[in-house]
Amino acid sequence: MEPNLPDVVLWSIPAFVLLTVIEMVSYRFHPDEDAAGYDTKDAATSLTMGLGSLGFDLLWKIPILAVYMGVYELTPLRVPVLWWTVLLMLLAQDFFYYWSHRGHHVIRILWACHVVHHSSEKFNLTTALRQPWTSATVWPFYLPLIACGVHPAALAFCQSANLVYQFWVHTERVGKLPRPFEYVLNTPSHHRVHHASQGGYLDRNYGGILIVWDRMFGSFAAETERPVYGLTKNIATHNPLRVATHEYAAIARDVRAAGSWSERAGRVFRGPGWQPAPRPGGEAAVPVPAPVSVQAAGGPAPVRAEAPAPASVTAAAPAPEHTR
């Protein structure tokens, strides 16, 4: 029997609208010269991307749901939908969200989907609505939950709850919270770091609801200097179609220009800022990781197609550039 769970996104729309209006008014009466604030065209683009993602997600969900239901019917396991199992499912979904989010920063073909969310040079509540139209790359990360007996409808509820939680962290109007909250939860401070394009901030703070995953797996960075939002190479357009597809177009250009199959594979499956290193004497290029940026100056994991390569999640590893 399909679980009867509420549509948390639908129920949250009035709150989204109200909070966005409050944030806009706050900038009107209490401007902050250092904050990114609002830009009419940028906000309109974010809203357009959000509305478009609703329509495209309906299309992607048809084949994805078919796969999920097939796996669910094959597994003998079943997780009942009770108040305490829902809490455990939310925890598990947030764990797999971390790895999905991280993967979408460090694998270029996945970054081509996620770069949309990082393409704004502003950081406000409308930025939360700037969602990709090609989110079909996300579903494989949650197959383990389905295989463990989580019903697809229960997974959809957990994903929606995670998405709703992340709305409020897209703001500069909330400073740092008390230390216990900052240690456990994803907060506006942590998420500002995630959207920054500075080298020291690149590819950090992938958590959805909890930030503890980043602390556990070496991808956490605290907010110190003021973030500079956007991509390491900004796309300078408000055209929704280009916002949605610019990185795919860049990958196609790089693949066409590649001189070997190993380079073609690297252009698709390595990090966003990966470049093949030319061999001495002009011989065929040998793919190597792009050097890490050591300067903190300015959208998770460096260069994203049209974005710089993703930065390493460890302090010692090189950080990639992004086109965020």
XYZ file of N, CA and C in Angstrom, residues 165 168-169 171 174-193 205 209-215 220-223:
108
model
N 13.455 22.419 3.688
C 14.385 22.908 4.713
C 15.429 23.848 4.109
N 15.292 28.204 3.420
C 15.611 29.320 4.313
C 17.105 29.569 4.474
N 17.956 28.618 4.067
C 19.402 28.831 4.226
C 19.982 29.688 3.111
N 20.054 32.880 2.326
C 19.846 34.279 2.700
C 21.100 34.852 3.356
N 20.404 36.422 7.709
C 20.557 35.675 8.962
C 22.046 35.438 9.177
N 22.554 35.889 10.307
C 23.972 35.688 10.610
C 24.220 34.288 11.140
N 25.264 34.152 11.925
C 25.556 32.847 12.509
C 24.622 32.573 13.683
N 24.186 31.327 13.789
C 23.299 30.900 14.862
C 24.138 30.423 16.055
N 23.509 30.171 17.195
C 24.262 29.633 18.338
C 25.046 28.378 17.951
N 26.182 28.202 18.585
C 27.135 27.160 18.191
C 26.538 25.756 18.046
N 25.671 25.291 18.939
C 25.119 23.930 18.766
C 24.383 23.756 17.436
N 23.639 24.784 17.009
C 22.933 24.711 15.727
C 23.926 24.708 14.574
N 24.934 25.579 14.662
C 25.931 25.661 13.595
C 26.728 24.361 13.474
N 26.891 23.649 14.579
C 27.686 22.426 14.543
C 26.940 21.277 13.885
N 25.624 21.236 14.066
C 24.849 20.078 13.603
C 24.104 20.344 12.303
N 23.515 21.531 12.162
C 22.614 21.804 11.046
C 23.279 22.586 9.927
N 22.746 22.416 8.730
C 23.096 23.306 7.625
C 22.400 24.636 7.893
N 23.150 25.713 7.911
C 22.614 27.030 8.255
C 22.922 28.014 7.130
N 22.332 29.212 7.159
C 22.671 30.208 6.142
C 24.166 30.479 6.063
N 24.848 30.512 7.195
C 26.288 30.739 7.182
C 27.014 29.639 6.410
N 26.675 28.382 6.685
C 27.317 27.267 5.986
C 26.983 27.280 4.495
N 25.742 27.628 4.176
C 25.336 27.560 2.772
C 25.864 28.744 1.977
N 26.132 29.852 2.632
C 26.789 30.959 1.925
C 28.167 30.518 1.443
N 28.859 29.774 2.274
C 30.163 29.225 1.875
C 29.997 28.340 0.653
N 30.709 22.170 2.140
C 29.388 22.251 2.782
C 28.256 21.754 1.889
N 20.160 18.991 5.238
C 19.631 19.403 6.542
C 20.746 19.426 7.581
N 21.608 18.420 7.543
C 22.689 18.304 8.524
C 24.034 18.682 7.915
N 24.854 19.359 8.698
C 26.211 19.691 8.257
C 27.214 18.673 8.803
N 26.729 17.744 9.640
C 27.649 16.779 10.260
C 28.317 15.882 9.214
N 27.638 15.638 8.074
C 28.261 14.807 7.037
C 29.527 15.485 6.518
N 29.490 16.790 6.320
C 30.678 17.506 5.863
C 31.788 17.447 6.899
N 31.431 17.542 8.159
C 32.442 17.445 9.213
C 33.046 16.044 9.237
N 33.973 20.245 5.102
C 33.415 21.404 5.812
C 34.356 22.599 5.765
N 33.779 23.785 5.618
C 34.527 25.041 5.743
C 33.636 26.040 6.455
N 34.180 26.705 7.456
C 33.427 27.723 8.185
C 33.477 29.037 7.425
N 32.460 29.852 7.606
C 32.412 31.168 6.973
C 33.335 32.120 7.735
